PDB file of C-alpha atoms in Angstrom:
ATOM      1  CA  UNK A  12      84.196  85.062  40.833  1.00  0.00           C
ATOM      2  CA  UNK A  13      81.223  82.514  40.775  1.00  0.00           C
ATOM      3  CA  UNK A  14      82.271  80.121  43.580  1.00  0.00           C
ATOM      4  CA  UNK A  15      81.302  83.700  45.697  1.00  0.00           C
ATOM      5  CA  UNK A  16      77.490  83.629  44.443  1.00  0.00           C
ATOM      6  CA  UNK A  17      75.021  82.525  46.870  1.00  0.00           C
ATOM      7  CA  UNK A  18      75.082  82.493  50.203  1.00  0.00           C
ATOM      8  CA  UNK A  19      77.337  83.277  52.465  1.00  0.00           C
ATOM      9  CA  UNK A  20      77.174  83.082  56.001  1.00  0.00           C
ATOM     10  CA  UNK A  21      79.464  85.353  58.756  1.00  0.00           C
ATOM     11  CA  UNK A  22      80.630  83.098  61.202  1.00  0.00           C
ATOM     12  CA  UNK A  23      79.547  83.901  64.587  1.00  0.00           C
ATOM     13  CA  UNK A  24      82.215  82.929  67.478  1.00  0.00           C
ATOM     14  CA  UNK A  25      81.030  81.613  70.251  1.00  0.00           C
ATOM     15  CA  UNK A  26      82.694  81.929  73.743  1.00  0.00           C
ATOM     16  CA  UNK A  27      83.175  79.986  76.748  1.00  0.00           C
ATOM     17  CA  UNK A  28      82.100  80.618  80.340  1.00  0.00           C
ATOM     18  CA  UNK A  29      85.977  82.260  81.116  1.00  0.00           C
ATOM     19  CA  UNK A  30      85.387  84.731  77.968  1.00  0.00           C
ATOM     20  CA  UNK A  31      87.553  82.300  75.531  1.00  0.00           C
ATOM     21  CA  UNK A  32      87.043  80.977  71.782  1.00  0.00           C
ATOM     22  CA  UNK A  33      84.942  77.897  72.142  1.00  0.00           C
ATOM     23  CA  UNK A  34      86.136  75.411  69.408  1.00  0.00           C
ATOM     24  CA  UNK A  35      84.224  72.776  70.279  1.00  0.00           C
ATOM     25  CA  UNK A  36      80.999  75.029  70.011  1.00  0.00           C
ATOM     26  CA  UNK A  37      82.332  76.501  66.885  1.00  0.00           C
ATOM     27  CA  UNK A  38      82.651  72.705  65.338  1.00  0.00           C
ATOM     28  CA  UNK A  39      79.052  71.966  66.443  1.00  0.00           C
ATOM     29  CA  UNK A  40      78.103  75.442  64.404  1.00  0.00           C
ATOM     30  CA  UNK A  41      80.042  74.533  61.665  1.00  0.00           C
ATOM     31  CA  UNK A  42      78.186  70.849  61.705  1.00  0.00           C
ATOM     32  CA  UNK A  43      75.043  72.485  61.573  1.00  0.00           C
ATOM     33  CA  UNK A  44      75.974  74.902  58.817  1.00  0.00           C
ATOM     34  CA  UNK A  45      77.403  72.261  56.693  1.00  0.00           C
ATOM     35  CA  UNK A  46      74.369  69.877  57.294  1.00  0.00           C
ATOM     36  CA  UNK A  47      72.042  72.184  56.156  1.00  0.00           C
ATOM     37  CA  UNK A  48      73.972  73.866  53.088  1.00  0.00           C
ATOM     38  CA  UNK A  49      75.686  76.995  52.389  1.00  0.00           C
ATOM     39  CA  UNK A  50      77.581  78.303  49.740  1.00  0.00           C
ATOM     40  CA  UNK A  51      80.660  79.851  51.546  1.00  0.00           C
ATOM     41  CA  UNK A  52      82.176  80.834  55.000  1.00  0.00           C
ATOM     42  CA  UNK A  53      82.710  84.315  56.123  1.00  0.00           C
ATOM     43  CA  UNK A  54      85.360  84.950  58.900  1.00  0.00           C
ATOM     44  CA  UNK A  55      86.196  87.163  61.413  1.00  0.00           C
ATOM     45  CA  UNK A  56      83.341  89.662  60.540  1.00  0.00           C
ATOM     46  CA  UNK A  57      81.083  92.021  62.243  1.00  0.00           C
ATOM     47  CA  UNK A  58      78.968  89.117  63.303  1.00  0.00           C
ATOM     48  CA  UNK A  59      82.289  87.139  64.424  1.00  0.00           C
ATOM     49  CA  UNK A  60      82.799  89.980  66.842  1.00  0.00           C
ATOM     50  CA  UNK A  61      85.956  90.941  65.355  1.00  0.00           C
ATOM     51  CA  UNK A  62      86.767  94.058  67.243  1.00  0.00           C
ATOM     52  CA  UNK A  63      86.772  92.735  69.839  1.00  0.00           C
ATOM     53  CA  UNK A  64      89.093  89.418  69.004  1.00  0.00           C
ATOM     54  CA  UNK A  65      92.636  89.809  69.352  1.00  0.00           C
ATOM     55  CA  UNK A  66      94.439  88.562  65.890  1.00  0.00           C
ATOM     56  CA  UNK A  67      96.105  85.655  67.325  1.00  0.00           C
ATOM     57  CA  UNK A  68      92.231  84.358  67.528  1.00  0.00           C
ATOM     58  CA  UNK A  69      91.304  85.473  64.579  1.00  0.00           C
ATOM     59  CA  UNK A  70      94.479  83.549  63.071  1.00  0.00           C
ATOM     60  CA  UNK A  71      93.025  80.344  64.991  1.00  0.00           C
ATOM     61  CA  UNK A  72      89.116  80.605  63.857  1.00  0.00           C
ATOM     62  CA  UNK A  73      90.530  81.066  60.898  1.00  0.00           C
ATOM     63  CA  UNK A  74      92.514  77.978  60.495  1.00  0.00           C
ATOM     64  CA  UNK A  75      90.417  76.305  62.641  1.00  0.00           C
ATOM     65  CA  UNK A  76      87.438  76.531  59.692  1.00  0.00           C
ATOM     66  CA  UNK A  77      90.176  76.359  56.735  1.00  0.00           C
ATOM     67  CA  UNK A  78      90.920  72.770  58.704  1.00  0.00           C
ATOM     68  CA  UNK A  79      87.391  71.600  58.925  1.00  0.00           C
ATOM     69  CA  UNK A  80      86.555  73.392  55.492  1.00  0.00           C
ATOM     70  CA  UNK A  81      89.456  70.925  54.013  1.00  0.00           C
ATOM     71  CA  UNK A  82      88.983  73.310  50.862  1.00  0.00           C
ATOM     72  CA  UNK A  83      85.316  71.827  49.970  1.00  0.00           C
ATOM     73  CA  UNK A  84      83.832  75.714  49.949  1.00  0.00           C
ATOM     74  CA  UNK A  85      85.640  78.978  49.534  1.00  0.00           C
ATOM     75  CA  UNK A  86      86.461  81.274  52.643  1.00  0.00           C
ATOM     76  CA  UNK A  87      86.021  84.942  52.882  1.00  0.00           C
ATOM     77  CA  UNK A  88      88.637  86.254  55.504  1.00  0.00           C
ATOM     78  CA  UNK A  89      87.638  89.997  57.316  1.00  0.00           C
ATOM     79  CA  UNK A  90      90.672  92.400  56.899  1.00  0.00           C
ATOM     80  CA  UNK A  91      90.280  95.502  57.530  1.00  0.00           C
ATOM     81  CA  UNK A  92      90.470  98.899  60.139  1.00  0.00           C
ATOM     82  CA  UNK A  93      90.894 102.552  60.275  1.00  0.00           C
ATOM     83  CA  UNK A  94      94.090 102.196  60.222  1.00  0.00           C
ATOM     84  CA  UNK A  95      95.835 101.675  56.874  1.00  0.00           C
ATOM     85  CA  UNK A  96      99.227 100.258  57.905  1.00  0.00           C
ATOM     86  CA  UNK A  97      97.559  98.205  60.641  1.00  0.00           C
ATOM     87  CA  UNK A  98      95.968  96.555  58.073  1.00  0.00           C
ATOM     88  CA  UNK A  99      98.712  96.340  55.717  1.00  0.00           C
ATOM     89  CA  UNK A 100     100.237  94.519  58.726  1.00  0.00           C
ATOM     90  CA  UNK A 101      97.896  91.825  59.318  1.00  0.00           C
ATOM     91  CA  UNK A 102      97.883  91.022  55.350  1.00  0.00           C
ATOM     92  CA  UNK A 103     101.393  90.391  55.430  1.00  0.00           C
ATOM     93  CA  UNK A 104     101.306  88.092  58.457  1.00  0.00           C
ATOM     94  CA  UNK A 105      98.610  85.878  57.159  1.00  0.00           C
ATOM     95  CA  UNK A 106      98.734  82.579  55.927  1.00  0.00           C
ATOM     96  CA  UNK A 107      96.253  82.932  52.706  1.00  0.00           C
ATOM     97  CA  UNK A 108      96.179  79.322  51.801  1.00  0.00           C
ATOM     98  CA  UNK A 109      92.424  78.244  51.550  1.00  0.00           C
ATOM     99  CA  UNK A 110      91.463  81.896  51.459  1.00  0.00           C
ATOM    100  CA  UNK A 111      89.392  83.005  48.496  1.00  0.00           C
ATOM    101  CA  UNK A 112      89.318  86.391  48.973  1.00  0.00           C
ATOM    102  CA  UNK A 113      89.480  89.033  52.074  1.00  0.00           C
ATOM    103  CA  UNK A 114      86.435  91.211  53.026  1.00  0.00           C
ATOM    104  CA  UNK A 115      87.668  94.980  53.664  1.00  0.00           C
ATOM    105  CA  UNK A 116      85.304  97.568  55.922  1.00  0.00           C
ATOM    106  CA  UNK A 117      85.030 101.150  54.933  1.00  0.00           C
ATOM    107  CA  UNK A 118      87.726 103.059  57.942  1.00  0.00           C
ATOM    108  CA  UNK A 119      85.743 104.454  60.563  1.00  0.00           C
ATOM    109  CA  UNK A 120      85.815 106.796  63.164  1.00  0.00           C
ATOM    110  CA  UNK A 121      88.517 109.085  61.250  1.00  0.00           C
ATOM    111  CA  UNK A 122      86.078 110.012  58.838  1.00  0.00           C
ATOM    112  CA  UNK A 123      88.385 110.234  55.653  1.00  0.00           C
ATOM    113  CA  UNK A 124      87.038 111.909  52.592  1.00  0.00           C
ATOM    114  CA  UNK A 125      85.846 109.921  49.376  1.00  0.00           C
ATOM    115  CA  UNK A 126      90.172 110.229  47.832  1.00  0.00           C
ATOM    116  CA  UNK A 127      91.318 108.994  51.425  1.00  0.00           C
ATOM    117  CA  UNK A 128      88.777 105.702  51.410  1.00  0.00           C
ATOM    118  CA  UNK A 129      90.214 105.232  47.859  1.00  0.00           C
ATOM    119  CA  UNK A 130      94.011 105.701  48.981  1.00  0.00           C
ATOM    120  CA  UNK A 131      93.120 103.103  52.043  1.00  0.00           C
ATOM    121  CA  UNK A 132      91.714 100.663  49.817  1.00  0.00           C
ATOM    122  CA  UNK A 133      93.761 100.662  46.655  1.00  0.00           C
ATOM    123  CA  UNK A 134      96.917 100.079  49.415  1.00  0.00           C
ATOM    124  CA  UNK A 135      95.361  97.192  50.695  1.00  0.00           C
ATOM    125  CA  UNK A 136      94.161  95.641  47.328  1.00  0.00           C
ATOM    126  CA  UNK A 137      98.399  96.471  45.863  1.00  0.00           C
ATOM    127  CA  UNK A 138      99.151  94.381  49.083  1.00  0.00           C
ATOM    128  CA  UNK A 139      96.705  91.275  48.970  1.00  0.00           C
ATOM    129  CA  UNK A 140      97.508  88.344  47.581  1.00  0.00           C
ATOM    130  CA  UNK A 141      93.963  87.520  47.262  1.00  0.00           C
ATOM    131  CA  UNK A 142      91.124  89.426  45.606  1.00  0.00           C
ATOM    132  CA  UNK A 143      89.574  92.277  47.555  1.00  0.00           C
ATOM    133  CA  UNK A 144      85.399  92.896  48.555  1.00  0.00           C
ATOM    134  CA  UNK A 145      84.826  95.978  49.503  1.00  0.00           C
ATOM    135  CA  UNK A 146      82.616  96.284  52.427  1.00  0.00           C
ATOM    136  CA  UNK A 147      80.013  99.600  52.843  1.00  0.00           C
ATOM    137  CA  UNK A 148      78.328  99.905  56.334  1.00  0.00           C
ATOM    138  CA  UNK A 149      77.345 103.631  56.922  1.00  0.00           C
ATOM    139  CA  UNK A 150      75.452 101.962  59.978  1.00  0.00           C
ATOM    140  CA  UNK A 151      78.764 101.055  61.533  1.00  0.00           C
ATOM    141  CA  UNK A 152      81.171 103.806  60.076  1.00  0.00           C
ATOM    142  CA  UNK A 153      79.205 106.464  59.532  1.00  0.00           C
ATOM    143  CA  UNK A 154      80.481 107.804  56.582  1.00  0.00           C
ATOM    144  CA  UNK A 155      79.604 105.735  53.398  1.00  0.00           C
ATOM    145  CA  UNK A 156      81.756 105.159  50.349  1.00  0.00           C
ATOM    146  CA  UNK A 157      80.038 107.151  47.200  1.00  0.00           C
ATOM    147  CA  UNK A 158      78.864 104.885  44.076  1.00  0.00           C
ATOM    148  CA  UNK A 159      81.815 107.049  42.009  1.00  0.00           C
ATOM    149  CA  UNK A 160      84.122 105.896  44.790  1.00  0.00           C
ATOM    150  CA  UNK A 161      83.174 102.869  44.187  1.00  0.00           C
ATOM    151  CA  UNK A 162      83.250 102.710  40.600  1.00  0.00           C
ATOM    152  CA  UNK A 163      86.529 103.923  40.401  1.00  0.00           C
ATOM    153  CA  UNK A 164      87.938 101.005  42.931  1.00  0.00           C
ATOM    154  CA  UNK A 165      86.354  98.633  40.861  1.00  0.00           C
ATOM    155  CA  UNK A 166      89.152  99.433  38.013  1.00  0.00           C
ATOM    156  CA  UNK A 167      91.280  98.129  40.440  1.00  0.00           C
ATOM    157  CA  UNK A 168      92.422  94.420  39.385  1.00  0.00           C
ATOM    158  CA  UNK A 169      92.276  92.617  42.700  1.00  0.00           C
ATOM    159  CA  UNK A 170      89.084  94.274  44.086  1.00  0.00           C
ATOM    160  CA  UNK A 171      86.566  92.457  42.807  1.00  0.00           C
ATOM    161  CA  UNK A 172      83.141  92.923  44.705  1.00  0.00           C
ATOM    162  CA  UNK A 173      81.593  94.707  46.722  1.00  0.00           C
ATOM    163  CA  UNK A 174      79.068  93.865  49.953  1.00  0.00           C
ATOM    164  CA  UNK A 175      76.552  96.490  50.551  1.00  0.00           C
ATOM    165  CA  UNK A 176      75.125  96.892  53.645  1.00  0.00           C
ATOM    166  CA  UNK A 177      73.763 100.650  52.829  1.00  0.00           C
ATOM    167  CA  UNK A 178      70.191  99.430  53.484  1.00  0.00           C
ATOM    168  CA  UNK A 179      69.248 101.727  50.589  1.00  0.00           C
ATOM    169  CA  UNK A 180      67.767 100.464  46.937  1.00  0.00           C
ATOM    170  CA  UNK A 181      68.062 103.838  46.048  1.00  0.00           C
ATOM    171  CA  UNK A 182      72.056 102.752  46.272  1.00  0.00           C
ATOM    172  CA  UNK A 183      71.634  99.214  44.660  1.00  0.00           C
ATOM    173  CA  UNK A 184      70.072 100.565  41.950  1.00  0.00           C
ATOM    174  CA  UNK A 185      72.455 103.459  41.430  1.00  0.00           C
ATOM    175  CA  UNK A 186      75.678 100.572  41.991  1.00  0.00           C
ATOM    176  CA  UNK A 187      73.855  98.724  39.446  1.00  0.00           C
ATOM    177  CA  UNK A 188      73.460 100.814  36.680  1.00  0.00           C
ATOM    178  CA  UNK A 189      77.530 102.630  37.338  1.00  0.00           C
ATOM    179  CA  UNK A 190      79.688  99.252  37.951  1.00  0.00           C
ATOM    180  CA  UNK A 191      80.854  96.994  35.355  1.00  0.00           C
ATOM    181  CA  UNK A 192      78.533  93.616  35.059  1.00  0.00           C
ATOM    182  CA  UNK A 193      81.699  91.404  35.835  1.00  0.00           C
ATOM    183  CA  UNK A 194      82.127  93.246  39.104  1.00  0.00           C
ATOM    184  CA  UNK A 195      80.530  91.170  42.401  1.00  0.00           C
ATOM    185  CA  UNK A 196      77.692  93.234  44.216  1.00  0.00           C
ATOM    186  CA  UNK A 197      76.928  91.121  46.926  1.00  0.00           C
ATOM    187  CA  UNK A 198      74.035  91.935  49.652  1.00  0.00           C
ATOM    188  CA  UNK A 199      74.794  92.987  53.673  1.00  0.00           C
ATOM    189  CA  UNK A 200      71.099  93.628  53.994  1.00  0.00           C
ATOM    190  CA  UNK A 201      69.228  90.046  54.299  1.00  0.00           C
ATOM    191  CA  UNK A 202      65.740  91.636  54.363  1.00  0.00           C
ATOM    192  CA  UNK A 203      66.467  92.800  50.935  1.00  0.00           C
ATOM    193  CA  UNK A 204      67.940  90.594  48.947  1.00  0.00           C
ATOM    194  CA  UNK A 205      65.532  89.863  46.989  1.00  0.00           C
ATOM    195  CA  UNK A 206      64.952  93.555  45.625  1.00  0.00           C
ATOM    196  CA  UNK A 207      68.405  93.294  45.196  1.00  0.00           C
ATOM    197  CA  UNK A 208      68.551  89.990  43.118  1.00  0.00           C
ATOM    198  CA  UNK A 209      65.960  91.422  40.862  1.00  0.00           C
ATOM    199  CA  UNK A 210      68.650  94.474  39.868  1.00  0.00           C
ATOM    200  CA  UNK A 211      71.560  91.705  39.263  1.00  0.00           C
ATOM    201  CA  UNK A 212      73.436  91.242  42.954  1.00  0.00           C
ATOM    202  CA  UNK A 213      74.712  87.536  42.971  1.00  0.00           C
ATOM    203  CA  UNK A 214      74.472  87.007  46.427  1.00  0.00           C
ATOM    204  CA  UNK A 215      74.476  87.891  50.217  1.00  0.00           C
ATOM    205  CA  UNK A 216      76.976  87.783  53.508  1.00  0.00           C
ATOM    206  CA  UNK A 217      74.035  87.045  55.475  1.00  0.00           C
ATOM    207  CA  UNK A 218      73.527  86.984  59.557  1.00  0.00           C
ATOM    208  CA  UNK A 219      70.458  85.269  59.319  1.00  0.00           C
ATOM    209  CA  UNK A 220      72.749  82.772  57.626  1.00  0.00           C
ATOM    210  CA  UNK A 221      73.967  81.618  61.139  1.00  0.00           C
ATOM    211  CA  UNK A 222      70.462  80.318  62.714  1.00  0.00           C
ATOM    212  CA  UNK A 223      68.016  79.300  59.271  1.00  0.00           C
ATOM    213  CA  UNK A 224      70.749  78.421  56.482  1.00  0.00           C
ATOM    214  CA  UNK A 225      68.350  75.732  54.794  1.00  0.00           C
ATOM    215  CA  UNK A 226      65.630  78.461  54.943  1.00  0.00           C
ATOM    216  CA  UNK A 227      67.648  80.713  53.347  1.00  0.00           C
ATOM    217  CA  UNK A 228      69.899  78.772  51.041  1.00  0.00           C
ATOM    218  CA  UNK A 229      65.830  78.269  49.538  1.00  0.00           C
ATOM    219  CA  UNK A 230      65.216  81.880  49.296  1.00  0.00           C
ATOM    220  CA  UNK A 231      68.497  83.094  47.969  1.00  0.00           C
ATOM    221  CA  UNK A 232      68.354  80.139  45.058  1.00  0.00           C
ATOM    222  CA  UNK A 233      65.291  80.974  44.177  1.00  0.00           C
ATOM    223  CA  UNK A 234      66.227  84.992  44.221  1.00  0.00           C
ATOM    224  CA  UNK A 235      69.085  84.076  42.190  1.00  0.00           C
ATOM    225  CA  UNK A 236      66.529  81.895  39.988  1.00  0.00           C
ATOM    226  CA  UNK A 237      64.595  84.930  39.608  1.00  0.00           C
ATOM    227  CA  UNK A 238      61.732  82.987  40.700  1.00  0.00           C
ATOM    228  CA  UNK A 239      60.867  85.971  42.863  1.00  0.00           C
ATOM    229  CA  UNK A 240      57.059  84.811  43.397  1.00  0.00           C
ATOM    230  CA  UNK A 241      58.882  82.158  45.655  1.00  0.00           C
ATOM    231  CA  UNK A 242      61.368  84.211  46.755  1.00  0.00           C
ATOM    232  CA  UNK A 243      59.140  87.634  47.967  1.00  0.00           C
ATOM    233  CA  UNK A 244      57.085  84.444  49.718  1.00  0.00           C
ATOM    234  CA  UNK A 245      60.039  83.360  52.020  1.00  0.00           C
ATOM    235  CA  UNK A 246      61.339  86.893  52.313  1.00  0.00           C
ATOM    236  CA  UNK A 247      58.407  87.799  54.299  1.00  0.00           C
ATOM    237  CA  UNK A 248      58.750  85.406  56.505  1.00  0.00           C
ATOM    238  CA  UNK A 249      62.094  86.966  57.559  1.00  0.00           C
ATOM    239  CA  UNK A 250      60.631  90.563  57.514  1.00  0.00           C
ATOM    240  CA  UNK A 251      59.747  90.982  61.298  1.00  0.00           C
ATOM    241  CA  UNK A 252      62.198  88.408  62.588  1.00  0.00           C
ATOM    242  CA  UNK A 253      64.864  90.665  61.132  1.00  0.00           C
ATOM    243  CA  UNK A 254      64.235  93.446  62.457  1.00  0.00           C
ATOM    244  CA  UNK A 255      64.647  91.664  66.201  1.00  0.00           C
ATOM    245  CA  UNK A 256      68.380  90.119  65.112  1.00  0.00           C
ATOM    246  CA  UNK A 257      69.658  93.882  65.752  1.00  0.00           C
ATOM    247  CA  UNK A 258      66.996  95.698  68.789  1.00  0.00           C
ATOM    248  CA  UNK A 259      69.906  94.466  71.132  1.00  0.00           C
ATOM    249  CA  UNK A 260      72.850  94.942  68.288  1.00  0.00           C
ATOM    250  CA  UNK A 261      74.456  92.546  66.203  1.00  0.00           C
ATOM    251  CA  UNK A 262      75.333  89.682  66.748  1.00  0.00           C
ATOM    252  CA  UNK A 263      73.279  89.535  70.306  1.00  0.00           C
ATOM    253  CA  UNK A 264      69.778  88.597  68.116  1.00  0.00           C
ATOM    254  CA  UNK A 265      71.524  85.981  66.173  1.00  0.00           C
ATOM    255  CA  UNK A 266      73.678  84.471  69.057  1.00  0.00           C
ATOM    256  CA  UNK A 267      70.553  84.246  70.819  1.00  0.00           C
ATOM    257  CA  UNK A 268      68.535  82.038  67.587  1.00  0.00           C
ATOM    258  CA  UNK A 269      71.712  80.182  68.165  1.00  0.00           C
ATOM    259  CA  UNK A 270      70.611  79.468  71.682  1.00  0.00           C
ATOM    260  CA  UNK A 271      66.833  78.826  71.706  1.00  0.00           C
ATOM    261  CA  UNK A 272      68.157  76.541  68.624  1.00  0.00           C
ATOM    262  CA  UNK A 273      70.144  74.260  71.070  1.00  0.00           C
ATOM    263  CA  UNK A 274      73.740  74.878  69.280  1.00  0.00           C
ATOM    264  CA  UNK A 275      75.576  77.032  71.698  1.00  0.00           C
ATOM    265  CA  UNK A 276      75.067  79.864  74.378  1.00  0.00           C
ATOM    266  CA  UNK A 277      74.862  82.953  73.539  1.00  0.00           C
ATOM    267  CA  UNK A 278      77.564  84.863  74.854  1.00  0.00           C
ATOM    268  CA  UNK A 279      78.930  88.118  73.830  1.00  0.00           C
ATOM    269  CA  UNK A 280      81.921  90.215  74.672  1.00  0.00           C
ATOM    270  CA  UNK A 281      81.990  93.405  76.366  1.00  0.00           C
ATOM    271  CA  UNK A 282      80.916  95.669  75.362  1.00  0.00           C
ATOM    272  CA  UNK A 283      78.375  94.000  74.171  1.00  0.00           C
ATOM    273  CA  UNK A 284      75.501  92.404  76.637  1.00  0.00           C
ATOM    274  CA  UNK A 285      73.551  89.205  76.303  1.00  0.00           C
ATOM    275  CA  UNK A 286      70.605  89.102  74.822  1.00  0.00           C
ATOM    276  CA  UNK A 287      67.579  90.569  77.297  1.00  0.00           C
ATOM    277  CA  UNK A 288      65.111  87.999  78.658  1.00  0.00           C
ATOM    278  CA  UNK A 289      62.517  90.241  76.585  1.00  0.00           C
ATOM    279  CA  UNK A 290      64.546  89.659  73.605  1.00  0.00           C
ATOM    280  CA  UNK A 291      64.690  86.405  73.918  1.00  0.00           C
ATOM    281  CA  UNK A 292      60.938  86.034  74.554  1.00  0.00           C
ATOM    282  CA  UNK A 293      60.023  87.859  71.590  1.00  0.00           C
ATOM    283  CA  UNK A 294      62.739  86.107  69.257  1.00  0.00           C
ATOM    284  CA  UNK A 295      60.777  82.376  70.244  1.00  0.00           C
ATOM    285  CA  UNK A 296      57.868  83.605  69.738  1.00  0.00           C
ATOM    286  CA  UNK A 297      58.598  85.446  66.109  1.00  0.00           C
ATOM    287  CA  UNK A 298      60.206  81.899  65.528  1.00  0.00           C
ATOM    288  CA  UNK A 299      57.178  79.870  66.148  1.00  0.00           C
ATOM    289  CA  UNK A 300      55.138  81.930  64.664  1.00  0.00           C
ATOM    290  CA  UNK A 301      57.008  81.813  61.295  1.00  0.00           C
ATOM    291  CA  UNK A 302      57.150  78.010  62.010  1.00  0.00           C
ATOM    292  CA  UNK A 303      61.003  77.931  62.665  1.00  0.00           C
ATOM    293  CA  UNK A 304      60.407  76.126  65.585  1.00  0.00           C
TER     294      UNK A 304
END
């Protein structure tokens, strides 16, 4: 699935001063986004704060973007949950048109064993009516899916990818070497992706995405390019900034770039906090020292 190479950036939602969905501050987002190129859209993720959006707003972001998007770049939808009929749910009340595929987390909290995770996910795949990217996030979940567990999902028809947010090359390399060359290994891990483009991944769901997408649109090209003298060149640049997107958690570091940026306040929902006054000290000044300001 080409038109899923590249980059792809996980919406954040912004929120208004009463703790709704602020359209308007989504639209100027999307502006910004769309002025300075991406490849896709990514909704209702981790960075979209989507445990803590109820589904009738995540059924209006996501036609909100599918109406701006007007079907000029695909759209990556977040389904998924610990629980399996919860999620079988939500696929069958969900209008798909202008949705290229749906982005599925590993369950958490219940701590299923490797044939459960493959049970969960082979349901949901049978049910969507859209391919299927797997998404791995021991960080999140705790338990990680295993490269075999992996391997054998990927015989599944309509799962198709998989984002990897492991934070491991030991893993990419091992994914790899095991999964079939037409199967999509995309990156969760921006501060690697260019290790990870060198050992065939075709692209990342990126949070830095959000705040620098013409700075990295350039690095992931040229990653893909394997030009990876330019690439390691603009990957340091991101190395330290990084590492402050998630001191506070994700997506407090971003929504704050978002805010020294001018494009919209960076509220969070409970229980989540704003980003500290420290945080947002050190963020401007890893910005202008990196010359992103």
């Amino acid at each position: 699935m080409k038109e899923l190479y590249g980059l792809g950036t996980a919406l954040t939602t912004p929120f208004t001063e009463d703790n709704q969905v602020d359209f308007p501050a989504l639209r100027k987002h999307l502006d910004y986004l769309n002025k300075e190129g991406i490849d896709y859209y990514v909704v209702n993720g981790t960075t979209g704060e989507s445990a803590t959006l109820k589904k009738e707003e995540s059924a209006e972001i996501l036609e909100y973007v599918k109406q701006y998007n007007g079907g000029k770049r695909p759209i990556v939808f977040g389904i998924g949950g610990n629980n399996t009929q919860a999620v079988l749910d939500t696929i069958s009340q969900t209008d798909f048109n202008g949705v290229t595929a749906i982005l599925s987390v590993c369950p958490y909290y219940n701590k299923p064993s490797q044939r459960g995770i493959c049970l969960h996910f082979k349901a949901i795949a049978d049910a969507s009516p859209v391919p299927v990217i797997l998404y791995n996030v021991p960080g999140r979940t705790v338990i990680s899916m295993s490269v075999e567990t992996i391997a054998e999902l990927a015989k599944h028809p309509n799962i198709i990818g998989l984002k990897d947010a492991s934070s491991s090359i030991e893993v990419a390399i091992d994914l790899s070497r095991t999964l079939p060359d037409d199967f999509l290994l995309l990156s969760g891990d921006d501060n690697l992706f260019t290790a990870q483009a060198s050992l065939g991944y075709k692209g990342v769901i990126s949070v830095i995405g959000n705040g620098f997408p013409k700075e990295f649109y350039e690095l992931v090209q040229s990653a893909l390019a394997r030009d990876f003298e330019k690439a390691k060149k603009l990957q340091g640049k991101f190395l330290d900034f990084d590492t402050l997107l998630y001191v506070e958690s994700n997506p407090v570091g971003i929504k704050c770039v978002l805010d020294i940026k001018g494009i919209y306040d960076s509220r969070v929902r409970l229980p989540l906090a704003r980003a500290s006054e420290g945080l947002y000290q050190k963020m401007e000044e890893s910005m202008r020292k990196e010359g992103f300001l």
